[in-house]
Amino acid sequence: MSVFRQTPARQLVKAASYHVDSTEEFNEEARVLLVSAPYEIITKCSEMGVLINKRASAVYREANQISSFVKFEPLPEMILVGECVLEHNSFPIISRWICNRLKNFIILIFTQKTFFVASNRKDIGSFPEFNGDSREEVIEHVRNFARESFDERIPEDYFIEEGELYWKEYYETQFLEQRTNLKLFHQFLPKKVLEKESLRLEREFLEKITLKNDLNHTLDDFLEED
Amino acid sequence: MPSTLEKLRILGDAAKYDLCASTASPKKQIAGAIGSPTTMGICHSYLPDGRCISLLKVLLTNKCIHDCVYCINSTSNNSCFKRQTVSFDPDELANLTMTFFLRNHIEGLFLSSGIEGDANQQAERIHETIKLLRDKHKFGSYIHAKVLPGIGKDELKRISEVADRVSINVELPNSSRLNEVCSTKDYNSDILRPSKWLTDFYKKGLIPSGYTTQYVVGSTDETDEEVLKRVFDFYSNDWKFRRQYYSSYLPITAEIPQPSYFLREVRLYQIDWLHRVYDYNSQELSSILNEDGFIPLRDDPKLLLARQDDIFPLDINEASYNELMRVPGVGERSATRIIELQREKVDIRKPIQLKNVGVVIKRALPFLKVGNMVQTTMDDFM
Ligand code: SF4
């Protein structure tokens, strides 16, 4: 039973074009290669093939991390608000992945400089241009739009007070101390990723168990390592 | 009356030994549903033991009539680690699942349970919780339900109609081994019989993500030979298990073991992978067991198999996909890419070309002919 699915060359070229370093010239060269020798992109048997893969991987990695780790604050009008730091222009991939899983919600994600709104809801057509001087204002505009567009609301029961505390408690119960394996943990959450705000719980818990087990190094040592 | 938070602590903690790796389901998306499972699994967090969190994994209750020695909920556990017995109300758990789901903490629910009195009554509570999620909360994403030992066919069918995946914990490879650690369960009637029903339900289109099982390795003196006999049988067309998981026995009161304690479990996973993904048959895989019936711990099983395979060295420009998959250091990704290069008539002459397609050169070269190069002896490699 095969588990590996090769990403088509066309998708790799598209993803690479979202990379922060990809210029129009690079994208054009990639498109030419896609027509003339797509196998070079899949097999990485030329310099350009390697570069396209490298950039596509960086973009997919970012999109994967953000769609997996972003935390949402739900608002009654079927809106989920999140926050992330983007290095590449990977939002088209992120929004596709998240909206596919959460079809009837409006996803509003704030980044360092801007914000993105996306949804797969069939009853809202296209979004107007949302703006506002503050995060609160933007959220209010999106909420107003949602209120006017449809009646569906998130049931009150899901707004557990201190929802984050519940999650923290649950997260800690899942740890199997006898199987502590920090090397494996850091393979999945390398230091750069662990610094993200959305992974504060994981970072703090790691610090707690590291101190408790009286290991000779703390998370700070780890974070200071190259 | 314990609070929801207190129940979450206790019933989350009691479920942490259950294994689940997947959150992917091929089922059709339901119009208007909240959440859809993806075809690729997603991990929403990781723990310092290296495991991922993708589902809210809890028991419905930690009360149990059985006496499995490896379990914290067992009637035989009289240690100080015994917890207060609590149960979730189905509505309470459904709300909690939705709360976590909307915050992007989880992909769905993994619901297991102790058996408070009767397996069928408890199974009905599991069914009720999942039905609430599916019908009242319109939850369309992933749900994995545990099959309780001794469950009846109708109860199992109802759960199979609403869950994406179910699993039944076989725990030990055969009846006599189970009897060593549990006096209240019958291997044939409580475990194998419901497993057989799963095969039928799956054929009829229920449980779209299939069914799985898990073993607790080392709670008795069972050999790998005994475990693998059960494993290969369960992967055969007679049973069609989708995945099998292996978990090293951790005594409830134990100290932290050395990492090497888990090596046996790693080797079992490697054999499992070689069987499922690399298509090695059960005889080939059993041939590497030592005379005591265990997988040698020192060497990687794929390397041991390659050393006794006479197809090597392989000409990299002519080898088939199946042959390439037998080369240590070559996996599905690199084998697929090498075949693509062969198709495009690209001559592979240099190890760097292999490195680019993802081959682990150091492991693979002793088994390949690349250009004029053949690394002739294993000693060169070692
Ligand atoms: S049946 Fe399950 S919950 Fe009950 S004691 Fe055995 S392993 Fe534990």
Coordinates of C-alpha atoms and ligand atoms in Angstrom, one line a residue:
Chain A
M1 CA 0.0 0.0 0.0
S2 CA 1.6 3.2 -1.2
V3 CA 1.4 6.2 1.1
F4 CA 3.5 8.6 -0.9
R5 CA 1.8 11.1 -3.3
Q6 CA 4.1 13.1 -5.6
T7 CA 3.0 16.7 -5.7
P8 CA 2.5 17.6 -9.4
A9 CA 5.1 19.8 -11.0
R10 CA 2.5 22.5 -11.7
Q11 CA 1.6 22.7 -8.1
L12 CA 5.3 23.0 -7.1
V13 CA 5.8 25.9 -9.5
K14 CA 2.7 27.7 -8.1
A15 CA 3.8 27.2 -4.5
A16 CA 7.4 28.3 -5.3
S17 CA 5.9 31.5 -6.8
Y18 CA 4.6 32.4 -3.3
H19 CA 8.1 32.4 -1.9
V20 CA 9.4 35.7 -0.6
D21 CA 12.4 35.6 -2.9
S22 CA 10.5 34.6 -6.1
T23 CA 10.7 37.4 -8.6
E24 CA 8.6 37.6 -11.8
E25 CA 11.7 36.6 -13.7
F26 CA 12.1 33.4 -11.6
N27 CA 8.4 32.6 -12.0
E28 CA 8.6 32.9 -15.7
E29 CA 11.7 30.7 -15.9
A30 CA 9.9 28.1 -13.7
R31 CA 6.8 28.2 -16.0
V32 CA 9.1 27.6 -19.0
L33 CA 10.7 24.6 -17.3
L34 CA 7.2 23.3 -16.5
V35 CA 6.4 23.1 -20.2
S36 CA 9.7 22.0 -21.5
A37 CA 10.9 19.4 -18.9
P38 CA 8.5 19.0 -16.0
Y39 CA 10.3 15.9 -14.8
E40 CA 13.3 18.1 -13.8
I41 CA 11.0 19.7 -11.3
I42 CA 9.8 16.4 -9.8
T43 CA 13.2 14.7 -9.8
K44 CA 15.3 17.7 -8.9
C45 CA 17.8 16.8 -11.5
S46 CA 18.7 20.3 -12.5
E47 CA 19.6 23.4 -10.6
M48 CA 16.3 25.1 -11.4
G49 CA 14.4 21.9 -10.4
V50 CA 16.2 21.9 -7.0
L51 CA 15.4 25.6 -6.5
I52 CA 11.7 25.3 -7.3
N53 CA 11.5 22.4 -4.9
K54 CA 13.3 24.2 -2.2
R55 CA 11.0 27.3 -2.5
A56 CA 7.9 25.2 -2.8
S57 CA 8.9 23.2 0.3
A58 CA 9.4 26.4 2.3
V59 CA 6.0 27.7 1.3
Y60 CA 4.2 24.4 2.1
R61 CA 6.0 24.2 5.4
E62 CA 4.8 27.6 6.4
A63 CA 1.3 26.9 5.2
N64 CA 1.2 23.6 7.0
Q65 CA 2.5 25.1 10.3
I66 CA 0.0 27.9 10.2
S67 CA -3.0 25.9 9.3
S68 CA -2.1 23.4 12.0
F69 CA -1.0 25.7 14.8
V70 CA -3.0 28.9 14.4
K71 CA -5.5 29.3 17.3
F72 CA -8.9 30.7 16.6
E73 CA -11.1 32.8 18.7
P74 CA -14.7 32.1 17.6
L75 CA -17.2 34.9 17.3
P76 CA -20.9 34.1 17.3
E77 CA -21.4 35.2 13.6
M78 CA -19.6 32.1 12.3
I79 CA -16.3 33.9 12.4
L80 CA -13.0 32.4 13.5
V81 CA -10.3 35.0 14.2
G82 CA -6.6 34.0 14.3
E83 CA -3.2 35.6 14.2
C84 CA 0.1 34.6 12.6
V85 CA 3.4 35.8 11.3
L86 CA 4.0 35.2 7.6
E87 CA 7.4 35.1 5.9
H88 CA 6.1 34.1 2.4
N89 CA 2.9 34.9 0.5
S90 CA 1.4 31.6 1.5
F91 CA -2.1 32.8 2.4
P92 CA -3.7 31.4 -0.7
I93 CA -2.7 27.9 0.3
I94 CA -3.5 28.4 4.0
S95 CA -6.9 29.8 3.3
R96 CA -7.7 27.0 0.8
W97 CA -6.7 24.3 3.4
I98 CA -8.5 26.0 6.4
C99 CA -11.7 26.9 4.5
N100 CA -11.9 23.3 3.1
R101 CA -12.0 22.0 6.7
L102 CA -14.2 24.7 8.0
K103 CA -16.5 25.4 5.1
N104 CA -19.3 27.4 6.8
F105 CA -17.1 29.8 8.7
I106 CA -15.5 33.1 7.8
I107 CA -11.8 32.9 8.6
L108 CA -10.1 36.2 9.6
I109 CA -6.4 36.0 10.1
F110 CA -4.2 39.0 11.1
T111 CA -0.6 39.0 10.1
Q112 CA 2.3 41.4 11.0
K113 CA 1.1 44.1 8.6
T114 CA -2.3 43.1 7.3
F115 CA -5.2 40.7 7.5
F116 CA -6.9 38.2 5.3
V117 CA -10.5 37.1 5.1
A118 CA -11.6 33.9 3.4
S119 CA -14.6 31.6 3.4
N120 CA -16.1 28.8 1.4
R121 CA -19.7 29.8 2.4
K122 CA -21.9 29.6 -0.7
D123 CA -24.3 32.3 0.6
I124 CA -22.0 35.3 0.8
G125 CA -20.6 35.7 -2.8
S126 CA -17.5 37.9 -2.7
F127 CA -16.4 40.0 0.2
P128 CA -16.5 43.7 0.2
E129 CA -13.3 45.5 1.0
F130 CA -12.9 45.5 4.8
N131 CA -10.8 48.1 6.4
G132 CA -10.3 49.8 9.7
D133 CA -7.7 51.6 11.8
S134 CA -7.5 48.9 14.4
R135 CA -7.9 45.2 14.7
E136 CA -11.2 45.8 16.6
E137 CA -12.6 47.9 13.8
V138 CA -11.8 45.3 11.2
I139 CA -13.4 42.6 13.3
E140 CA -16.5 44.8 13.7
H141 CA -16.8 45.3 9.9
V142 CA -16.5 41.6 9.3
R143 CA -19.1 40.9 12.0
N144 CA -21.5 43.4 10.5
F145 CA -21.1 41.9 7.1
A146 CA -21.8 38.4 8.5
R147 CA -24.8 39.6 10.5
E148 CA -26.3 41.1 7.3
S149 CA -25.5 38.1 5.1
F150 CA -26.8 35.1 7.0
D151 CA -28.6 34.0 10.2
E152 CA -26.4 31.0 11.2
R153 CA -24.7 31.5 14.6
I154 CA -22.2 29.5 16.7
P155 CA -24.2 28.0 19.6
E156 CA -23.5 29.7 22.9
D157 CA -22.6 26.3 24.5
Y158 CA -19.3 26.4 22.6
F159 CA -18.1 29.6 24.2
I160 CA -16.8 27.9 27.4
E161 CA -15.3 30.5 29.6
E162 CA -11.6 29.9 30.1
G163 CA -11.6 27.6 27.0
E164 CA -7.8 28.0 26.8
L165 CA -7.4 26.8 30.4
Y166 CA -9.4 23.6 29.5
W167 CA -7.1 23.0 26.6
K168 CA -4.0 23.6 28.7
E169 CA -5.1 21.1 31.3
Y170 CA -6.0 18.6 28.6
Y171 CA -2.7 19.0 26.8
E172 CA -0.7 18.3 29.9
T173 CA -2.7 15.1 30.7
Q174 CA -1.6 13.7 27.3
F175 CA 2.2 13.7 28.1
L176 CA 3.7 10.3 28.8
E177 CA 6.6 11.2 31.1
Q178 CA 8.1 7.7 30.8
R179 CA 8.4 8.2 27.1
T180 CA 10.0 11.7 27.2
N181 CA 11.8 12.2 23.9
L182 CA 12.9 15.8 23.4
K183 CA 14.9 14.9 20.3
L184 CA 11.8 13.7 18.6
F185 CA 9.8 16.7 19.9
H186 CA 12.3 19.1 18.4
Q187 CA 12.2 17.3 15.1
F188 CA 8.6 18.3 14.9
L189 CA 8.9 21.7 16.6
P190 CA 12.4 23.1 15.9
K191 CA 13.4 26.1 17.9
K192 CA 12.3 28.6 15.3
V193 CA 8.8 27.2 15.1
L194 CA 8.5 26.8 18.9
E195 CA 9.1 30.5 19.3
K196 CA 5.8 31.2 17.6
E197 CA 3.1 32.8 19.8
S198 CA 0.6 30.0 18.9
L199 CA 3.0 27.5 20.4
R200 CA 3.3 29.3 23.8
L201 CA 1.6 26.4 25.6
E202 CA 4.0 23.8 24.2
R203 CA 7.0 26.1 25.0
E204 CA 6.0 26.7 28.6
F205 CA 5.2 23.1 29.2
L206 CA 8.5 22.0 27.9
E207 CA 10.2 24.4 30.2
K208 CA 8.2 23.1 33.1
I209 CA 9.0 19.5 32.6
T210 CA 12.7 20.3 31.8
L211 CA 13.0 22.0 35.1
K212 CA 11.0 19.4 37.0
N213 CA 13.2 16.6 35.7
D214 CA 16.2 18.6 36.8
L215 CA 17.8 18.2 33.4
N216 CA 21.0 20.1 33.1
H217 CA 19.7 22.4 30.4
T218 CA 16.6 24.5 30.1
L219 CA 14.6 25.6 27.2
D220 CA 16.6 28.8 27.0
D221 CA 19.8 26.7 26.5
F222 CA 18.0 25.0 23.7
L223 CA 16.7 28.3 22.2
E224 CA 20.2 29.8 22.4
E225 CA 21.7 26.9 20.5
D226 CA 22.3 27.5 16.8
Chain B
M1 CA -19.9 16.3 41.7
P2 CA -16.6 16.8 39.7
S3 CA -16.5 19.7 37.3
T4 CA -16.1 19.3 33.5
L5 CA -12.5 20.5 33.9
E6 CA -11.8 17.8 36.6
K7 CA -13.3 15.1 34.4
L8 CA -11.3 16.3 31.5
R9 CA -8.1 15.9 33.6
I10 CA -8.9 12.4 34.7
L11 CA -10.5 11.0 31.6
G12 CA -7.9 12.6 29.3
D13 CA -5.1 11.2 31.4
A14 CA -6.7 7.7 31.4
A15 CA -6.9 7.8 27.6
K16 CA -3.4 8.9 26.8
Y17 CA -2.1 5.3 26.2
D18 CA -4.5 4.8 23.3
L19 CA -2.7 5.2 19.9
C20 CA -4.0 6.9 16.9
A21 CA -2.0 8.4 14.1
S22 CA -4.5 9.3 11.5
T23 CA -7.2 11.9 11.1
A24 CA -7.7 11.4 7.4
S25 CA -11.0 10.1 6.1
P26 CA -12.1 9.5 2.5
K27 CA -15.8 10.0 3.4
K28 CA -17.8 12.5 1.4
Q29 CA -18.3 16.0 2.9
I30 CA -21.7 16.5 4.3
A31 CA -23.4 19.7 3.1
G32 CA -23.9 22.2 6.0
A33 CA -21.7 20.2 8.4
I34 CA -19.3 21.8 10.7
G35 CA -15.8 20.6 9.7
S36 CA -14.8 18.1 7.1
P37 CA -12.0 15.5 7.5
T38 CA -9.1 16.0 5.2
T39 CA -7.4 13.3 3.0
M40 CA -4.2 14.1 4.8
G41 CA -4.0 14.0 8.6
I42 CA -3.1 17.2 10.6
C43 CA -1.2 17.5 13.9
H44 CA -2.3 20.5 15.9
S45 CA 0.3 20.1 18.6
Y46 CA 3.2 18.0 19.9
L47 CA 4.2 16.7 23.3
P48 CA 7.6 16.4 24.8
D49 CA 7.3 12.6 24.3
G50 CA 7.4 13.3 20.5
R51 CA 3.7 12.3 20.0
C52 CA 1.3 14.5 18.1
I53 CA -2.1 15.7 19.3
S54 CA -4.7 15.8 16.6
L55 CA -7.8 14.5 18.4
L56 CA -9.5 15.1 21.7
K57 CA -8.7 11.6 23.2
V58 CA -10.7 10.8 26.2
L59 CA -12.6 8.0 28.0
L60 CA -16.3 8.3 28.5
T61 CA -15.8 6.8 31.9
N62 CA -12.8 5.4 33.8
K63 CA -14.9 2.9 35.7
C64 CA -14.2 -0.6 34.5
I65 CA -15.1 -4.2 35.5
H66 CA -12.0 -5.7 33.9
D67 CA -8.6 -6.5 35.5
C68 CA -6.0 -5.9 32.8
V69 CA -2.8 -5.5 34.7
Y70 CA -1.3 -2.9 32.4
C71 CA -4.2 -0.5 32.8
I72 CA -4.7 2.3 35.3
N73 CA -8.5 1.8 35.3
S74 CA -8.3 -1.9 36.1
T75 CA -9.8 -3.5 39.2
S76 CA -6.4 -4.9 39.8
N77 CA -4.8 -1.5 40.2
N78 CA -4.6 -0.7 43.9
S79 CA -1.7 1.7 43.6
C80 CA -1.6 5.3 44.7
F81 CA -2.0 6.2 41.0
K82 CA -5.7 5.1 41.1
R83 CA -7.9 8.0 40.2
Q84 CA -11.3 9.0 41.3
T85 CA -13.9 7.4 39.0
V86 CA -15.8 9.9 36.9
S87 CA -17.9 9.9 33.7
F88 CA -18.7 12.4 31.0
D89 CA -22.2 13.2 30.2
P90 CA -22.6 12.8 26.3
D91 CA -23.8 16.4 26.0
E92 CA -20.9 17.7 28.0
L93 CA -18.4 15.9 25.9
A94 CA -20.0 16.9 22.6
N95 CA -19.8 20.6 23.7
L96 CA -16.2 20.2 24.7
T97 CA -15.3 18.6 21.4
M98 CA -17.0 21.5 19.5
T99 CA -15.2 24.1 21.7
F100 CA -11.8 22.6 21.0
F101 CA -12.5 22.0 17.3
L102 CA -13.5 25.6 16.6
R103 CA -10.3 26.9 18.3
N104 CA -8.3 24.7 15.9
H105 CA -6.9 22.6 18.8
I106 CA -8.2 19.3 17.3
E107 CA -9.3 17.6 14.1
G108 CA -12.0 15.6 16.0
L109 CA -12.7 13.1 18.7
F110 CA -11.1 9.8 19.8
L111 CA -13.6 8.2 22.1
S112 CA -12.8 5.3 24.3
S113 CA -14.2 4.0 27.6
G114 CA -13.9 1.7 30.5
I115 CA -16.8 -0.7 31.0
E116 CA -19.0 0.3 33.8
G117 CA -21.2 -2.7 33.9
D118 CA -22.2 -4.1 30.5
A119 CA -20.2 -3.6 27.3
N120 CA -23.4 -3.0 25.3
Q121 CA -24.7 -0.4 27.6
Q122 CA -21.4 1.4 27.5
A123 CA -21.2 1.1 23.7
E124 CA -24.7 2.7 23.6
R125 CA -23.3 5.7 25.5
I126 CA -20.4 6.0 23.0
H127 CA -23.0 5.8 20.2
E128 CA -25.2 8.4 21.8
T129 CA -22.2 10.8 22.1
I130 CA -21.2 10.4 18.5
K131 CA -24.8 10.7 17.3
L132 CA -25.2 14.0 19.3
L133 CA -22.1 15.3 17.6
R134 CA -23.2 14.2 14.1
D135 CA -26.9 15.2 14.4
K136 CA -27.3 18.0 16.9
H137 CA -24.0 19.7 16.4
K138 CA -23.7 18.8 12.7
F139 CA -20.1 17.8 13.3
G140 CA -18.7 16.5 10.0
S141 CA -15.0 16.0 11.0
Y142 CA -13.1 13.0 12.2
I143 CA -14.3 10.6 14.9
H144 CA -12.5 7.5 16.1
A145 CA -14.4 5.2 18.4
K146 CA -13.0 2.4 20.5
V147 CA -14.7 -1.0 20.2
L148 CA -15.3 -2.3 23.7
P149 CA -14.4 -6.0 24.4
G150 CA -17.5 -8.1 24.4
I151 CA -19.6 -5.6 22.4
G152 CA -22.7 -7.0 20.5
K153 CA -23.0 -7.0 16.8
D154 CA -25.9 -4.5 16.6
E155 CA -24.2 -2.1 19.0
L156 CA -21.0 -2.3 16.9
K157 CA -22.8 -1.7 13.7
R158 CA -24.5 1.4 15.1
I159 CA -21.1 2.9 16.1
S160 CA -19.6 1.9 12.7
E161 CA -22.3 3.8 11.0
V162 CA -21.3 7.1 12.6
A163 CA -17.5 6.9 13.2
D164 CA -14.8 7.4 10.6
R165 CA -12.6 4.8 12.1
V166 CA -12.9 2.3 15.0
S167 CA -10.2 0.3 16.8
I168 CA -10.3 -2.7 19.0
N169 CA -7.4 -3.3 21.4
V170 CA -6.2 -6.8 20.9
E171 CA -3.3 -6.0 23.3
L172 CA -1.8 -9.5 23.3
P173 CA -1.1 -11.8 20.3
N174 CA -3.1 -14.9 21.5
S175 CA -5.5 -16.2 24.0
S176 CA -3.0 -17.8 26.4
R177 CA -1.0 -14.5 26.6
L178 CA -4.1 -12.5 27.3
N179 CA -5.0 -14.9 30.1
E180 CA -1.7 -14.1 31.8
V181 CA -2.7 -10.4 32.2
C182 CA -6.4 -10.5 32.3
S183 CA -8.8 -13.0 33.9
T184 CA -12.1 -11.3 32.9
K185 CA -11.8 -11.1 29.1
D186 CA -12.1 -13.9 26.6
Y187 CA -9.8 -13.5 23.6
N188 CA -12.0 -15.3 21.1
S189 CA -15.5 -14.1 22.1
D190 CA -14.7 -10.6 23.4
I191 CA -12.0 -9.6 20.9
L192 CA -11.7 -11.8 17.8
R193 CA -15.5 -12.1 17.2
P194 CA -16.2 -8.4 17.1
S195 CA -13.1 -7.9 14.9
K196 CA -14.6 -10.3 12.4
W197 CA -17.8 -8.3 12.3
L198 CA -15.7 -5.2 11.4
T199 CA -14.5 -6.9 8.2
D200 CA -18.1 -7.3 7.1
F201 CA -19.1 -3.8 8.0
Y202 CA -16.2 -2.3 6.2
K203 CA -17.0 -4.3 3.1
K204 CA -20.5 -2.8 3.3
G205 CA -19.1 0.7 3.2
L206 CA -19.2 1.6 6.9
I207 CA -16.2 2.9 8.8
P208 CA -14.6 4.8 5.8
S209 CA -11.2 5.0 7.4
G210 CA -11.1 1.4 8.3
Y211 CA -10.2 -0.2 11.7
T212 CA -7.0 -0.7 13.6
T213 CA -5.7 -2.4 16.7
Q214 CA -2.9 -2.0 19.2
Y215 CA -0.6 -4.3 21.2
V216 CA 1.0 -3.7 24.5
V217 CA 4.4 -5.2 24.0
G218 CA 6.3 -6.8 26.9
S219 CA 3.5 -7.2 29.5
T220 CA 4.1 -10.9 29.3
D221 CA 7.0 -13.0 27.9
E222 CA 5.4 -13.1 24.4
T223 CA 8.0 -13.3 21.6
D224 CA 8.0 -11.1 18.4
E225 CA 7.3 -14.3 16.5
E226 CA 3.9 -14.6 18.3
V227 CA 3.1 -10.9 17.8
L228 CA 4.1 -11.0 14.1
K229 CA 2.0 -14.1 13.5
R230 CA -1.1 -12.1 14.7
V231 CA 0.0 -9.0 12.9
F232 CA 0.4 -10.7 9.5
D233 CA -2.8 -12.5 9.9
F234 CA -4.7 -9.2 10.7
Y235 CA -3.2 -7.5 7.6
S236 CA -4.4 -10.5 5.4
N237 CA -7.5 -10.4 3.4
D238 CA -9.3 -12.4 6.0
W239 CA -9.2 -9.5 8.5
K240 CA -8.1 -6.4 6.5
F241 CA -6.9 -4.3 9.5
R242 CA -5.8 -0.9 8.3
R243 CA -3.1 -0.3 10.8
Q244 CA -1.6 -2.0 13.9
Y245 CA 0.2 -0.1 16.7
Y246 CA 2.7 -1.3 19.2
S247 CA 3.2 0.2 22.6
S248 CA 5.9 -0.8 25.1
Y249 CA 4.4 -2.0 28.4
L250 CA 4.9 0.7 31.0
P251 CA 4.2 -0.6 34.5
I252 CA 1.9 1.9 36.2
T253 CA 4.4 2.7 39.0
A254 CA 7.5 2.5 36.9
E255 CA 10.5 4.9 36.8
I256 CA 11.4 6.5 33.5
P257 CA 13.1 3.7 31.4
Q258 CA 16.2 4.1 29.3
P259 CA 15.4 5.1 25.7
S260 CA 16.7 1.6 24.5
Y261 CA 13.7 0.1 26.3
F262 CA 11.6 1.3 23.3
L263 CA 13.8 -0.3 20.6
R264 CA 11.7 -3.4 20.4
E265 CA 8.7 -1.3 19.6
V266 CA 10.6 0.6 16.9
R267 CA 11.7 -2.7 15.3
L268 CA 8.1 -3.9 15.3
Y269 CA 7.0 -0.7 13.6
Q270 CA 9.7 -1.1 11.0
I271 CA 8.6 -4.7 10.2
D272 CA 5.0 -3.5 10.0
W273 CA 6.0 -0.8 7.6
L274 CA 8.1 -3.1 5.4
H275 CA 5.1 -5.4 5.2
R276 CA 2.5 -2.8 4.4
V277 CA 4.3 -0.2 2.3
Y278 CA 7.4 -2.1 1.0
D279 CA 5.5 -5.3 0.2
Y280 CA 7.8 -7.8 1.9
N281 CA 5.9 -10.9 2.6
S282 CA 5.5 -12.5 6.0
Q283 CA 8.0 -15.4 5.3
E284 CA 10.8 -13.0 4.3
L285 CA 10.2 -10.8 7.3
S286 CA 10.0 -13.8 9.7
S287 CA 13.4 -15.0 8.3
I288 CA 15.3 -12.3 10.2
L289 CA 13.9 -13.4 13.6
N290 CA 16.6 -14.9 15.9
E291 CA 16.3 -18.4 17.3
D292 CA 14.5 -17.1 20.3
G293 CA 11.8 -15.6 18.1
F294 CA 12.8 -11.9 18.4
I295 CA 13.7 -9.3 15.8
P296 CA 17.5 -8.5 16.3
L297 CA 17.6 -5.1 17.9
R298 CA 21.0 -4.1 16.7
D299 CA 20.4 -3.7 12.9
D300 CA 17.8 -2.1 10.8
P301 CA 15.5 -4.9 9.5
K302 CA 15.6 -3.6 5.9
L303 CA 19.4 -3.9 6.0
L304 CA 19.3 -7.4 7.3
L305 CA 16.9 -8.4 4.5
A306 CA 19.0 -6.8 1.8
R307 CA 22.1 -8.7 3.0
Q308 CA 20.3 -11.9 2.3
D309 CA 18.7 -10.9 -1.0
D310 CA 20.6 -12.0 -4.1
I311 CA 19.2 -9.3 -6.4
F312 CA 22.0 -6.9 -5.4
P313 CA 23.8 -5.0 -6.7
L314 CA 21.1 -3.4 -8.8
D315 CA 21.7 -1.3 -11.9
I316 CA 20.1 2.0 -11.0
N317 CA 19.2 2.8 -14.5
E318 CA 17.3 -0.5 -15.0
A319 CA 15.9 -1.5 -11.6
S320 CA 12.1 -1.7 -11.3
Y321 CA 10.1 0.2 -8.7
N322 CA 9.7 -2.9 -6.6
E323 CA 13.4 -3.7 -6.7
L324 CA 14.3 -0.2 -5.8
M325 CA 12.0 -0.3 -2.8
R326 CA 14.2 -3.2 -1.4
V327 CA 17.3 -1.0 -1.4
P328 CA 18.2 0.3 2.1
G329 CA 18.1 4.1 1.9
V330 CA 15.5 4.2 -0.8
G331 CA 11.9 4.9 0.0
E332 CA 8.7 5.5 -2.0
R333 CA 9.5 9.1 -2.8
S334 CA 13.0 8.4 -4.1
A335 CA 11.9 5.2 -5.9
T336 CA 9.1 7.1 -7.7
R337 CA 11.6 9.8 -8.8
I338 CA 14.2 7.3 -10.0
I339 CA 11.5 5.6 -12.2
E340 CA 10.6 9.1 -13.5
L341 CA 14.2 9.7 -14.5
Q342 CA 14.4 6.3 -16.2
R343 CA 11.3 7.1 -18.1
E344 CA 12.8 10.4 -19.3
K345 CA 15.9 8.4 -20.3
V346 CA 18.1 10.4 -17.9
D347 CA 21.3 8.4 -17.3
I348 CA 22.0 8.3 -13.6
R349 CA 25.8 8.2 -13.3
K350 CA 26.6 10.0 -10.1
P351 CA 25.6 9.6 -6.5
I352 CA 24.7 13.3 -6.3
Q353 CA 21.8 12.5 -8.7
L354 CA 20.6 10.0 -6.2
K355 CA 21.0 12.4 -3.3
N356 CA 18.8 14.9 -5.1
V357 CA 16.0 12.5 -5.5
G358 CA 16.1 11.7 -1.8
V359 CA 18.2 8.5 -1.6
V360 CA 20.3 8.1 1.6
I361 CA 23.5 7.5 -0.2
K362 CA 25.5 5.9 2.6
R363 CA 23.0 3.2 3.1
A364 CA 22.1 2.6 -0.6
L365 CA 25.4 2.6 -2.4
P366 CA 26.6 -0.9 -1.3
F367 CA 23.5 -2.3 -3.1
L368 CA 23.7 -0.3 -6.3
K369 CA 25.6 -0.1 -9.6
V370 CA 25.8 3.6 -10.4
G371 CA 27.8 4.5 -13.5
N372 CA 30.9 2.3 -13.3
M373 CA 30.8 2.2 -9.5
V374 CA 29.9 -0.8 -7.5
Q375 CA 30.7 -0.8 -3.9
T376 CA 31.7 -4.4 -3.7
T377 CA 31.9 -5.5 -0.1
M378 CA 29.8 -4.8 2.9
D379 CA 33.0 -4.1 4.8
D380 CA 33.6 -1.0 2.7
F381 CA 30.2 0.1 3.7
M382 CA 30.5 -0.8 7.4
Ligands
SF4_1 S1 -11.0 -3.2 29.5 FE1 -9.9 -1.4 28.9 S2 -10.3 0.1 30.5 FE2 -10.9 -1.9 31.3 S3 -9.1 -2.5 32.5 FE3 -8.9 -3.4 30.5 S4 -7.7 -1.9 29.3 FE4 -8.5 -0.9 31.2

